[in-house]
Coordinates of C-alpha atoms and ligand atoms in Angstrom, one line a residue:
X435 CA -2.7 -19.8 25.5
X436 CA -6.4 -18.0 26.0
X437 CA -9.2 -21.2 26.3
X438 CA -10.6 -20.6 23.2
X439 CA -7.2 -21.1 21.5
X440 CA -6.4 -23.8 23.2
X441 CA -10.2 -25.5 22.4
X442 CA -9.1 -24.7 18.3
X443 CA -5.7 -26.8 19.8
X444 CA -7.4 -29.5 20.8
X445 CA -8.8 -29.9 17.2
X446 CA -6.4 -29.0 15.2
X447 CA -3.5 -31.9 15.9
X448 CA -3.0 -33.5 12.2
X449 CA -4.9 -31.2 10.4
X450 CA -2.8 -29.6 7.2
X451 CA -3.2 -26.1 6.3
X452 CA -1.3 -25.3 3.1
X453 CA -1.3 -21.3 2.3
X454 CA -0.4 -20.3 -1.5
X455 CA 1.6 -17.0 -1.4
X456 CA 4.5 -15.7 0.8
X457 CA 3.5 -12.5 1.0
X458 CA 2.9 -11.1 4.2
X459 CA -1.0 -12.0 4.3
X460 CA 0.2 -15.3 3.5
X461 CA 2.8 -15.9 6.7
X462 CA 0.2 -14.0 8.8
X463 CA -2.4 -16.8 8.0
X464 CA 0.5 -19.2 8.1
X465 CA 0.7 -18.3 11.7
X466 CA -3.0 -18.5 12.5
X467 CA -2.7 -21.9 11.7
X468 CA 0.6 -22.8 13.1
X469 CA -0.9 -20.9 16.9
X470 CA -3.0 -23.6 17.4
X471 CA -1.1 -26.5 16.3
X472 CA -1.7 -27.2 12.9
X473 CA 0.6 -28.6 10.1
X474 CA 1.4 -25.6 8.3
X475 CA 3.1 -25.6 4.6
X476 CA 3.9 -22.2 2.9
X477 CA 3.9 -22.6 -1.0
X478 CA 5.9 -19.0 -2.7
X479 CA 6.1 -19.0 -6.4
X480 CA 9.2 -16.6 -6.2
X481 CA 12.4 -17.7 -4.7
X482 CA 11.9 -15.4 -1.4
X483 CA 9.4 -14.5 0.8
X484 CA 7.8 -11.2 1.5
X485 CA 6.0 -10.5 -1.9
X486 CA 5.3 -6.6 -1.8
X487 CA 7.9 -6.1 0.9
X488 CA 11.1 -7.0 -0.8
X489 CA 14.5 -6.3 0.4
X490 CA 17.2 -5.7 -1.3
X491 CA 21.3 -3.7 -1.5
X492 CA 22.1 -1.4 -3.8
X493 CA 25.7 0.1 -3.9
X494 CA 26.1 -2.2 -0.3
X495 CA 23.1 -0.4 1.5
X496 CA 20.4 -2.5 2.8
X497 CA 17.4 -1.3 1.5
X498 CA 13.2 -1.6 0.8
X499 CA 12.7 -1.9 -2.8
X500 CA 9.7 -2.2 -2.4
X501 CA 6.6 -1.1 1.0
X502 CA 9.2 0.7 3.2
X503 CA 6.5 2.1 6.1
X504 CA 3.5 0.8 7.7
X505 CA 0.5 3.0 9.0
X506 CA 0.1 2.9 12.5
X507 CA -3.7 3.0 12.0
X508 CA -5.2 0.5 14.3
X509 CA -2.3 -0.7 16.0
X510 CA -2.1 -4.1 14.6
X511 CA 0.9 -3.9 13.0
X512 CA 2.9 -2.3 15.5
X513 CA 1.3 -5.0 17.8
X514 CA 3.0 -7.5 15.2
X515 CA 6.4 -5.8 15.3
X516 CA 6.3 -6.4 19.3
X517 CA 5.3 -9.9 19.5
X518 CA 8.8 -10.5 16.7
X519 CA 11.0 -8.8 18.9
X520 CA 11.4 -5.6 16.8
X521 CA 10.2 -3.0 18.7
X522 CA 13.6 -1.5 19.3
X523 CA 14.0 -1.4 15.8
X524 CA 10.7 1.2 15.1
X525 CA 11.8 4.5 13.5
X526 CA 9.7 7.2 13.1
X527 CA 10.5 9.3 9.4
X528 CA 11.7 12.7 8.7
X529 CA 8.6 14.7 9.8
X530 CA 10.0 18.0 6.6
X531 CA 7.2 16.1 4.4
X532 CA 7.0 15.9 0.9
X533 CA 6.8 18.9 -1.7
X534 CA 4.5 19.1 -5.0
X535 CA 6.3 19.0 -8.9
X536 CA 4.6 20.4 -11.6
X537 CA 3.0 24.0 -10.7
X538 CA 2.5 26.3 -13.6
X539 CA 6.3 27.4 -14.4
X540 CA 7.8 24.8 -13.6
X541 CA 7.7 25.6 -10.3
X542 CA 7.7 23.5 -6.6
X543 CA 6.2 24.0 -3.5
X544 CA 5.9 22.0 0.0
X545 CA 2.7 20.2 0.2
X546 CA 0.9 21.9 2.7
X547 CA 0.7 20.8 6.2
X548 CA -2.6 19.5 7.6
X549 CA -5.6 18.9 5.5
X550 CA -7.4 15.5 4.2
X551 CA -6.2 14.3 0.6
X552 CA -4.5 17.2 0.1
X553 CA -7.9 19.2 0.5
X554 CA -7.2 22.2 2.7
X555 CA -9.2 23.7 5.5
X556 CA -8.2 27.2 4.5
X557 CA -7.3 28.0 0.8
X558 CA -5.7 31.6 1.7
X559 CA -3.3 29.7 4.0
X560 CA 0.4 30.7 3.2
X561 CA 1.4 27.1 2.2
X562 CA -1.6 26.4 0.5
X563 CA -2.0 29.8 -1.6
X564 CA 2.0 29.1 -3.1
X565 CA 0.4 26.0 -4.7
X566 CA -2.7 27.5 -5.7
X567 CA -2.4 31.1 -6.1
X568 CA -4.6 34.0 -5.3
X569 CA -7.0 32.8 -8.3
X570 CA -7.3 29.2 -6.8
X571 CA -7.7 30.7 -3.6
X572 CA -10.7 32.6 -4.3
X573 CA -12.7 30.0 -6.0
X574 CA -12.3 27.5 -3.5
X575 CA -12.7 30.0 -1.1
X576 CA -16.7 29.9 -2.7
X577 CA -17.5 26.7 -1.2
X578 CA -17.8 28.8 2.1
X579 CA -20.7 30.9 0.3
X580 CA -21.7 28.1 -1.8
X581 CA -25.8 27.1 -0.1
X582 CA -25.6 24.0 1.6
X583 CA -28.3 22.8 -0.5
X584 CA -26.0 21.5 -3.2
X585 CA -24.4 19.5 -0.7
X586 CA -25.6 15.6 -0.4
X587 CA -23.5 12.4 -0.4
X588 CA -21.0 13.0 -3.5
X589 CA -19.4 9.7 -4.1
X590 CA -16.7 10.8 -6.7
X591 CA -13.9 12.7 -4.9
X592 CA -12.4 14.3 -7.9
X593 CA -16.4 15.8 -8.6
X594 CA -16.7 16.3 -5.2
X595 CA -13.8 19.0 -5.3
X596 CA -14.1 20.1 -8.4
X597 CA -17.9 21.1 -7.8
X598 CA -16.9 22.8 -4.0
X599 CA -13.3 24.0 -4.7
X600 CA -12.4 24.5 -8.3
X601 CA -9.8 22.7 -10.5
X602 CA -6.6 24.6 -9.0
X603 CA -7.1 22.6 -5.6
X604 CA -8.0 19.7 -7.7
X605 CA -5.3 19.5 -10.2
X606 CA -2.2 21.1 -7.7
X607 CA -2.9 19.6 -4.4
X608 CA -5.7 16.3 -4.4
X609 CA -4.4 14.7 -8.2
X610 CA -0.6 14.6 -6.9
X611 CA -1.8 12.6 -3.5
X612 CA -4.1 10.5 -4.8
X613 CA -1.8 9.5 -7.7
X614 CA 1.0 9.4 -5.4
X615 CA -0.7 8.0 -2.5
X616 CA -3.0 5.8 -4.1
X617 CA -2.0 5.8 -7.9
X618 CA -5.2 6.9 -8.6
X619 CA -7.3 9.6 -10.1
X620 CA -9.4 11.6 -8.1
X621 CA -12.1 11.2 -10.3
X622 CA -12.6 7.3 -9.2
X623 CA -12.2 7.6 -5.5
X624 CA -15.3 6.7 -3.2
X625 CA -14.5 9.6 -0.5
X626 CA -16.5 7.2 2.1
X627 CA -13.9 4.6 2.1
X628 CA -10.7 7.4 1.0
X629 CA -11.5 9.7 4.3
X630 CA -14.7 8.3 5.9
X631 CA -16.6 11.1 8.0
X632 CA -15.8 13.4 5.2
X633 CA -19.4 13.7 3.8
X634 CA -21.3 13.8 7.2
X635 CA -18.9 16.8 8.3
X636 CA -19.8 18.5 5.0
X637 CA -23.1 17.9 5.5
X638 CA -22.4 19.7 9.7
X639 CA -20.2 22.2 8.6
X640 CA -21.7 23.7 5.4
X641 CA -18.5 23.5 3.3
X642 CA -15.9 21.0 2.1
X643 CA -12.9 23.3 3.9
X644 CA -15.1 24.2 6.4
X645 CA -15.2 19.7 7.2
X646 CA -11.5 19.6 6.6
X647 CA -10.9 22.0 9.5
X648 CA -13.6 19.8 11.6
X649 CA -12.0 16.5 11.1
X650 CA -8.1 18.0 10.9
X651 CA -8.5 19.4 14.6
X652 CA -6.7 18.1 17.0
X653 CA -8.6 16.0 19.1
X654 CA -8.2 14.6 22.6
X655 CA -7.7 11.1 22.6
X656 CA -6.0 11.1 18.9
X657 CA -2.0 10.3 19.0
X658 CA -0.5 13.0 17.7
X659 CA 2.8 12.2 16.0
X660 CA 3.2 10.1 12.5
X661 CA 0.7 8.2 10.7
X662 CA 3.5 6.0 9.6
X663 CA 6.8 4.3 11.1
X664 CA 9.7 2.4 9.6
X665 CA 11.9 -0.6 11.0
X666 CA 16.0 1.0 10.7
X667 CA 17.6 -1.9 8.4
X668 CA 13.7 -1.9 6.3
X669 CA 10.7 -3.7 6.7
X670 CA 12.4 -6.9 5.2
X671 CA 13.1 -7.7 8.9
X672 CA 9.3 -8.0 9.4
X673 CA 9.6 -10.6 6.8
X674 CA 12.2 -12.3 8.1
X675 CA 11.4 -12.2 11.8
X676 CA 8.3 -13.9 10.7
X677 CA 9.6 -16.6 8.7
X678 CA 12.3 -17.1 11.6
X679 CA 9.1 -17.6 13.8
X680 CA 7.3 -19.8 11.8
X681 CA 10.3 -21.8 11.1
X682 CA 10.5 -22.5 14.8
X683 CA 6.5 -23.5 15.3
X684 CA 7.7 -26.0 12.5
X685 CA 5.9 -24.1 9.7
X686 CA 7.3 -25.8 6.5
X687 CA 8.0 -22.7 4.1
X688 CA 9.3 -23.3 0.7
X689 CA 10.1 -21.4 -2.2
X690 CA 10.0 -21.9 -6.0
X691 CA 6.8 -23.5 -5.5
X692 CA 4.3 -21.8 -8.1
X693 CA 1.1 -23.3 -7.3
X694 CA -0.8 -23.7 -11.0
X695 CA -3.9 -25.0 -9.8
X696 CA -6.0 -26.7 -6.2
X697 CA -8.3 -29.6 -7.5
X698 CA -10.5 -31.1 -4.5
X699 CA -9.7 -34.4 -3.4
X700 CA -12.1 -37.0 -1.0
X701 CA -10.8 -35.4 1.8
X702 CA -9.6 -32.3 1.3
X703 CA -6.9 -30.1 -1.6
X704 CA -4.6 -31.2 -3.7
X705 CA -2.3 -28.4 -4.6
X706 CA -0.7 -28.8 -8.0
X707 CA 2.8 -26.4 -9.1
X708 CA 4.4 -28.4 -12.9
X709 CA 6.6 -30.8 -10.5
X710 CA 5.1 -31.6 -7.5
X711 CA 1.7 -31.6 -5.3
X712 CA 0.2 -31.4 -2.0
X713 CA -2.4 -32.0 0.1
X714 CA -3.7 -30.5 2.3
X715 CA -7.6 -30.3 5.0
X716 CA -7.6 -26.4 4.3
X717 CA -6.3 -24.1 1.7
X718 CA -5.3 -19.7 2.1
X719 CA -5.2 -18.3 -1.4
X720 CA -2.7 -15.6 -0.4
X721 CA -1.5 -14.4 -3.7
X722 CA -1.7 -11.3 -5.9
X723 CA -5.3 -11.1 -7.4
X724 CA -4.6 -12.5 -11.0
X725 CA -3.7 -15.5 -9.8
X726 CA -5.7 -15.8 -6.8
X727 CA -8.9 -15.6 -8.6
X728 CA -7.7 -17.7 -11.3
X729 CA -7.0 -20.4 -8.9
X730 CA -10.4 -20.1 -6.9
X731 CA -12.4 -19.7 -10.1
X732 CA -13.1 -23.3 -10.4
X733 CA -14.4 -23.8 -6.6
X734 CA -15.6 -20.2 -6.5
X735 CA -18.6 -19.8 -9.4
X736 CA -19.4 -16.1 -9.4
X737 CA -15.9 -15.3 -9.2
X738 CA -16.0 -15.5 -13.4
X739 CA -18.8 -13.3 -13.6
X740 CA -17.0 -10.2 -11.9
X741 CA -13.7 -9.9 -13.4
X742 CA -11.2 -7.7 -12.0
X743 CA -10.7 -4.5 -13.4
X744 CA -6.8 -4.5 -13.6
X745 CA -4.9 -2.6 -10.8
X746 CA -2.4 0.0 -11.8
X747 CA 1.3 -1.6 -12.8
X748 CA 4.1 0.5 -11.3
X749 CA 7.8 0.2 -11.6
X750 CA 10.0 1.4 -8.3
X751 CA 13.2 2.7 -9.7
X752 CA 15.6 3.1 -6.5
X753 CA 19.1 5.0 -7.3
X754 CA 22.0 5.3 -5.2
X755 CA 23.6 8.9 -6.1
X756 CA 26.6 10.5 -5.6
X757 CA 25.2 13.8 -5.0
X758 CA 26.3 16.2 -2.1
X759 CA 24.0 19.0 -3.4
X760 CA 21.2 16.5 -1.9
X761 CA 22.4 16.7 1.1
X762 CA 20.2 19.8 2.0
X763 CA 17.1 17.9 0.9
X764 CA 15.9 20.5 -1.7
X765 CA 12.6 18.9 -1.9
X766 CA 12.1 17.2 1.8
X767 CA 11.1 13.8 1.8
X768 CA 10.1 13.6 -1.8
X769 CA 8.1 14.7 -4.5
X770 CA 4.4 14.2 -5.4
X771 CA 3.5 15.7 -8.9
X772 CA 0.8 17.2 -10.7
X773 CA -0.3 14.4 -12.8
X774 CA 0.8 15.1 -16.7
X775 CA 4.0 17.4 -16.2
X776 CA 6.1 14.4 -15.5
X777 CA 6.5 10.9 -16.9
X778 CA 8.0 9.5 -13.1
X779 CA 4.8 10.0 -10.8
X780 CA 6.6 10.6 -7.5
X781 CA 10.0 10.1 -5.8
X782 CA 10.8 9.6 -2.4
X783 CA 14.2 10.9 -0.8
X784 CA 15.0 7.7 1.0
X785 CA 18.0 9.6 3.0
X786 CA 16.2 12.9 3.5
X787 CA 13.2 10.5 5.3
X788 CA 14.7 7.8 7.1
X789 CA 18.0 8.4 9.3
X790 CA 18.8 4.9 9.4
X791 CA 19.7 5.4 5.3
X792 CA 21.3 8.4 6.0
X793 CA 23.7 6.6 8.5
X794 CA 24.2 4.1 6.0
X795 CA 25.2 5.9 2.7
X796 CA 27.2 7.6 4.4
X797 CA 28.0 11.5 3.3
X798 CA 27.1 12.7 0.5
X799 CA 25.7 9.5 -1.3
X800 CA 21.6 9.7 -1.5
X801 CA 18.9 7.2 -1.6
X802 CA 16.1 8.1 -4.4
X803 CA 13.4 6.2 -5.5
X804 CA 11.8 7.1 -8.3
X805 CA 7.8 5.8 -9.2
X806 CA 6.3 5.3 -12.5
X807 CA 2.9 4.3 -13.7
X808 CA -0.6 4.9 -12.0
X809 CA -4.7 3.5 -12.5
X810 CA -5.1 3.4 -16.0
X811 CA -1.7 4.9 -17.1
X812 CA 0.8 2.1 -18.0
X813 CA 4.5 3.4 -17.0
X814 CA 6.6 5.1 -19.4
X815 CA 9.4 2.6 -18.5
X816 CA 7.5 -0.5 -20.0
X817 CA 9.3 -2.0 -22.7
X818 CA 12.5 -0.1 -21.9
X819 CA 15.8 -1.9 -21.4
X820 CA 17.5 -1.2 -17.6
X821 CA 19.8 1.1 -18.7
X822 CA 17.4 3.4 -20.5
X823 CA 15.2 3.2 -17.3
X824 CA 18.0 4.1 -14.8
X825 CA 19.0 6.9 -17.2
X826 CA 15.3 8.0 -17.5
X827 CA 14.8 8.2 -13.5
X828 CA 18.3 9.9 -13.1
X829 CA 17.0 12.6 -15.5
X830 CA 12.9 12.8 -14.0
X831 CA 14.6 12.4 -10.5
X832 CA 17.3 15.7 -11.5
X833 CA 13.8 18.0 -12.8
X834 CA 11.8 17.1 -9.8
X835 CA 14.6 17.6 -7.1
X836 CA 15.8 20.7 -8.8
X837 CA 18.6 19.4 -8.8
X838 CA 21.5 19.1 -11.7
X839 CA 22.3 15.0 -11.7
X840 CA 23.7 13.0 -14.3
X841 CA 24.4 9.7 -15.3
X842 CA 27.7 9.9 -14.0
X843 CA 26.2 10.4 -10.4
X844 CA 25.0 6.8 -10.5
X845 CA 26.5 4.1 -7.9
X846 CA 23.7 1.7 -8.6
X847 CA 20.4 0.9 -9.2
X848 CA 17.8 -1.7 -8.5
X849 CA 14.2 -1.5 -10.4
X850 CA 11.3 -3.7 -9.3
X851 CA 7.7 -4.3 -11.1
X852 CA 4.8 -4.4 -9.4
X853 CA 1.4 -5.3 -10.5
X854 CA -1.2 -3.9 -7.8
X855 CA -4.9 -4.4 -7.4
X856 CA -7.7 -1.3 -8.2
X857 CA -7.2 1.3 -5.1
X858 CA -9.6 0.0 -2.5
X859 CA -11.0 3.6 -2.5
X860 CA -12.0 3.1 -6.3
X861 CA -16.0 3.6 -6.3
X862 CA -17.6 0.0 -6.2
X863 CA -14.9 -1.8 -5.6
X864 CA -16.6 -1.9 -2.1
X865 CA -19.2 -3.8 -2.2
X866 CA -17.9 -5.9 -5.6
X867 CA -14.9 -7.3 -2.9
X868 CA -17.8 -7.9 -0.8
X869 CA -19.7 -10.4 -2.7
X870 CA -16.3 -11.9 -4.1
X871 CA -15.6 -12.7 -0.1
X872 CA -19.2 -13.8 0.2
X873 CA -18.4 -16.3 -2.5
X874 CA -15.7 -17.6 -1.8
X875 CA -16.4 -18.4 2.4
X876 CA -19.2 -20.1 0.9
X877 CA -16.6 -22.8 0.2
X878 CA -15.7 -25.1 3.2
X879 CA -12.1 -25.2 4.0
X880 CA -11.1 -22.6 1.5
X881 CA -10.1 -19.3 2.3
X882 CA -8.3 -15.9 0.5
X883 CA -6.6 -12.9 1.9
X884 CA -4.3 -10.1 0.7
X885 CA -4.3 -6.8 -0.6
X886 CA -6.7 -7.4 -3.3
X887 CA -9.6 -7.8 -0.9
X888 CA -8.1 -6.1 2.3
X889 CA -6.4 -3.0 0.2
X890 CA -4.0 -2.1 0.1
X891 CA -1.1 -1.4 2.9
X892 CA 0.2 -3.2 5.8
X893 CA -2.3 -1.8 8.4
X894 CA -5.1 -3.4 6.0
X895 CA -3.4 -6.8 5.0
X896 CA -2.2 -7.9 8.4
X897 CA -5.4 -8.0 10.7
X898 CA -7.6 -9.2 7.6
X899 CA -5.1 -12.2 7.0
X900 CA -5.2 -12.9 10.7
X901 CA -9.3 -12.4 10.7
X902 CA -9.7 -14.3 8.1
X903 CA -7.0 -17.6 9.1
X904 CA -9.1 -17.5 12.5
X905 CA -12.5 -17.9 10.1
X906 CA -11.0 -20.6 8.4
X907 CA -9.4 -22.7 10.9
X908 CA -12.5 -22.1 13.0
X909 CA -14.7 -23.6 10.1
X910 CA -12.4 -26.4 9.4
X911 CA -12.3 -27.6 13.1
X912 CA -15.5 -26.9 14.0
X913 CA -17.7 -27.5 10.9
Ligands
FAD139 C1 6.1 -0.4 -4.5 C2 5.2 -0.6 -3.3 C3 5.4 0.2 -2.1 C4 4.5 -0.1 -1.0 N1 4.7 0.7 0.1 C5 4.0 0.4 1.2 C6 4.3 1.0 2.4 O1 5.3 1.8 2.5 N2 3.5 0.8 3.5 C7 2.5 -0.2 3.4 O2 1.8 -0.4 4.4 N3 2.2 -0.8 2.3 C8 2.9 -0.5 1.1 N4 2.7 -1.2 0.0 C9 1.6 -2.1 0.0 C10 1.9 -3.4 0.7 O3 3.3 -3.8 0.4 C11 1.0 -4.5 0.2 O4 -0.3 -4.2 0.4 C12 1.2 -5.9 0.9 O5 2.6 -6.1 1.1 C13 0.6 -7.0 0.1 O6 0.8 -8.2 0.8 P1 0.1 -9.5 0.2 O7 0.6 -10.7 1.0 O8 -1.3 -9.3 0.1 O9 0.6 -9.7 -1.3 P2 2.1 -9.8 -2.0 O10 3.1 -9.1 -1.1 O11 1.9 -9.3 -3.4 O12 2.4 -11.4 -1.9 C14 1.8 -12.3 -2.8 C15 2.8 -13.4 -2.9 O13 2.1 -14.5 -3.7 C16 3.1 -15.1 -4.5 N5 2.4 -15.8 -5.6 C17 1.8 -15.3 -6.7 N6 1.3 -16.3 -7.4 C18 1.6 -17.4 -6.8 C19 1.4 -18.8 -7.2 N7 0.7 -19.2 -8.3 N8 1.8 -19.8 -6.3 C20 2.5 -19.4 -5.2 N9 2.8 -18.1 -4.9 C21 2.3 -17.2 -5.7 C22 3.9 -13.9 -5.0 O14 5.2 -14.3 -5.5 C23 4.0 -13.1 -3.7 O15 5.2 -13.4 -2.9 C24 3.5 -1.0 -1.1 C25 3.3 -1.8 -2.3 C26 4.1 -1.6 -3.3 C27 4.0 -2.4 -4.6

């Protein structure tokens, strides 16, 4: 134990730390609090932990349903995945990449290698000029003679490229990643925060390809290799590696537990669910943002007077298929599309991307999961019964694998709902989650983390949950 954990030790005997969500942000805070010795009670609405990463079998195979990857940005995650004892388990994906849907006759190409947000360094590129043809390729190719006069600090992305590069680069190759990626429109992303450095290299290099090729160069020092890894048998070890650590610092996590409301007590929070209560010296809010601000609202004034936009809703349709003809992966890794030509808005190809599927389904049986709904676009599959949302991602996941499948190809199917928080990339949402966490550490002994002020991702949630449990328990022990 470093001596400044073990001064937060010293403190912290007897003090109890409750945390409101089982998501990953909320065992990572858990475990803030249980390092230096507090009393540590995990309340999860749902009847498992993990939240966002949920595991799950279909047709007998172990599998995500839900984050399956984690961005090795930063480290901190992988640092995670090596203090639980997992590092054996890292995979690294299928490096074949994902293909576009959607191009003017129906037709499909390989997203092209390299660029930033799908923006390419050199339009007449090979890969890049089958996506945007000859006509796409000479516009955007007029941000190179464009005067560098028009450039300055465009904040929308989707102007940004429409203004430099034309609506063929736009609409074929930035639209399909950011809806894909982000399930947003390009049109509401804050290129600062989406690929920060973009602007200043425009400004250097005199053109928006012309940065691309700046900031896509290899550089010394840079890893090369995947942004993202897997765990073989699915991230929902992650989860449970960290329960079965918390479990044995005597972290008390339970289930069915939805928390409807924390009231302030003499000395300290109660925590209210219909049946029970708890108390607790400091409370994590660690839930999804609806609830988390409706539980902070009364502690937390100006919470009320910025309401949150709502975050895109997407459903996560996983099939197992019996489909040799998938075995050659006719579309690599998945499929982005070109937002409007299909109602699913991407697929991956779980057994094209991650060997450890493969392995498991076994010869021609085939791991697809099939997206729907994006920022501002409920998904087509609302309202639908299960059935007619399996048969609907069967036939969307046949026209964007060019593949024929039916119905009768189906082993089994799983679909999970998710309700997500606005893209942390979406213009203001900045510097709005800033005065909402300004707000709300204005509170002694109270504290929030998760997605819907870290973003979005695994390589966001997991050092801001573990920032943020260190603020708290600081402020708790220390005053
Ligand atoms: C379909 C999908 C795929 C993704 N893929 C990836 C990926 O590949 N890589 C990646 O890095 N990220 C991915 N993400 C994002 C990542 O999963 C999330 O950012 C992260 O898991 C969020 O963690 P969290 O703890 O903030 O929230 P959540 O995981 O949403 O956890 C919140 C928890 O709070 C609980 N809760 C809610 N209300 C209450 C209440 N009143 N009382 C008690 N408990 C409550 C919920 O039941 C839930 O368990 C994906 C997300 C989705 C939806």
């Amino acid at each position: 134990m470093t001596d400044d954990l073990g001064k937060l030790f010293a403190h912290a005997h007897g003090t109890r730390a409750a945390v409101i969500g089982g998501g990953v942000a909320g065992l990572i805070a858990a475990r803030e609090f249980a390092k230096v010795g507090m009393t540590v009670t995990v309340l999860e609405a749902s009847g498992r932990l993990g939240g966002a990463i949920r595991a799950g079998e279909v047709d007998g195979i172990p599998l995500d349903l839900g984050a399956e990857s984690f961005a090795t940005r930063g480290g901190h995650v992988r640092t995670l995945i090596d203090e639980l004892g997992l590092a054996d388990a890292v995979v690294e994906p299928n490096r074949a990449g994902a293909w576009i849907a959607g191009l003017p006759g129906g037709k499909a190409a390989p997203l092209p290698k390299g660029g930033i947000l799908g923006i390419p360094a050199n339009p007449f590129a090979d890969d890049v000029r089958r996506v945007i043809g000859w006509g796409g390729a000479w516009r955007a190719y007029l941000d190179r003679l464009r005067p560098p006069l028009t450039i300055g600090h465009e904040r929308s992305l989707g102007r940004l490229v429409r203004s430099r590069l034309g609506s063929a680069v736009l609409d074929r190759l930035v639209a399909p990643v950011t809806s894909g990626v982000y399930s947003a429109r390009p049109d509401d992303i804050d290129p600062d925060i989406a690929a920060p450095g973009l602007n200043a290299a425009l400004t250097r290099a005199g053109s928006l390809t012309g940065a691309v090729a700046e900031l896509s160069a290899p550089r010394e020092g840079r890893a090369p290799g995947s942004a993202v890894l897997g765990l073989d048998g699915g991230m929902g070890r992650l989860v449970d590696a960290l329960a079965a650590a918390l479990r044995a610092q005597g972290v008390e996590l339970r289930t069915g537990f939805p928390v409807d409301a924390i009231e302030r007590t003499a000395d300290g929070w109660r925590i209210l669910s219909a049946e029970e209560s708890a108390d607790a010296d400091v409370v994590v809010v660690a839930t999804e943002e609806g609830p988390a601000r409706r539980l902070l609202a009364p502690h937390v004034e100006s919470l009320a007077a910025e309401p949150a936009v709502p975050g895109p809703v997407v459903h996560v349709v996983t099939l197992v298929l019996a489909a040799p003809s998938l075995d050659a992966a006719p579309r690599g890794t998945g499929v982005l599309t070109v937002p409007g030509s299909f109602r699913a808005k991407a697929l991956t190809h779980a057994t094209a991307k991650w060997g450890w599927i493969a392995e498991r389904a076994g010869s021609g049986r085939h791991v697809v999961r099939v997206s729907f709904g994006s920022q501002g676009e409920p998904p087509v599959t609302d309202g639908m019964s299960d059935e007619q949302i399996a048969a609907l991602a069967v036939e969307e996941a046949s026209a964007m694998l060019g593949v024929p499948l039916t119905r009768s190809r189906l082993r089994g199917f799983a679909i999970e709902r998710y309700a997500q928080s606005q893209p942390a990339a979406t213009i203001g949402l900045r510097e709005a989650t800033e005065r909402t966490r300004t707000a709300i550490r204005a509170v002694p002994a109270l504290g929030a983390v998760g997605a819907w002020l870290a973003g979005t991702g695994l390589a966001q949630v997991v050092p801001d949950a573990r920032d943020e449990a260190d603020r708290v328990r600081r402020g708790a022990l220390f005053g």
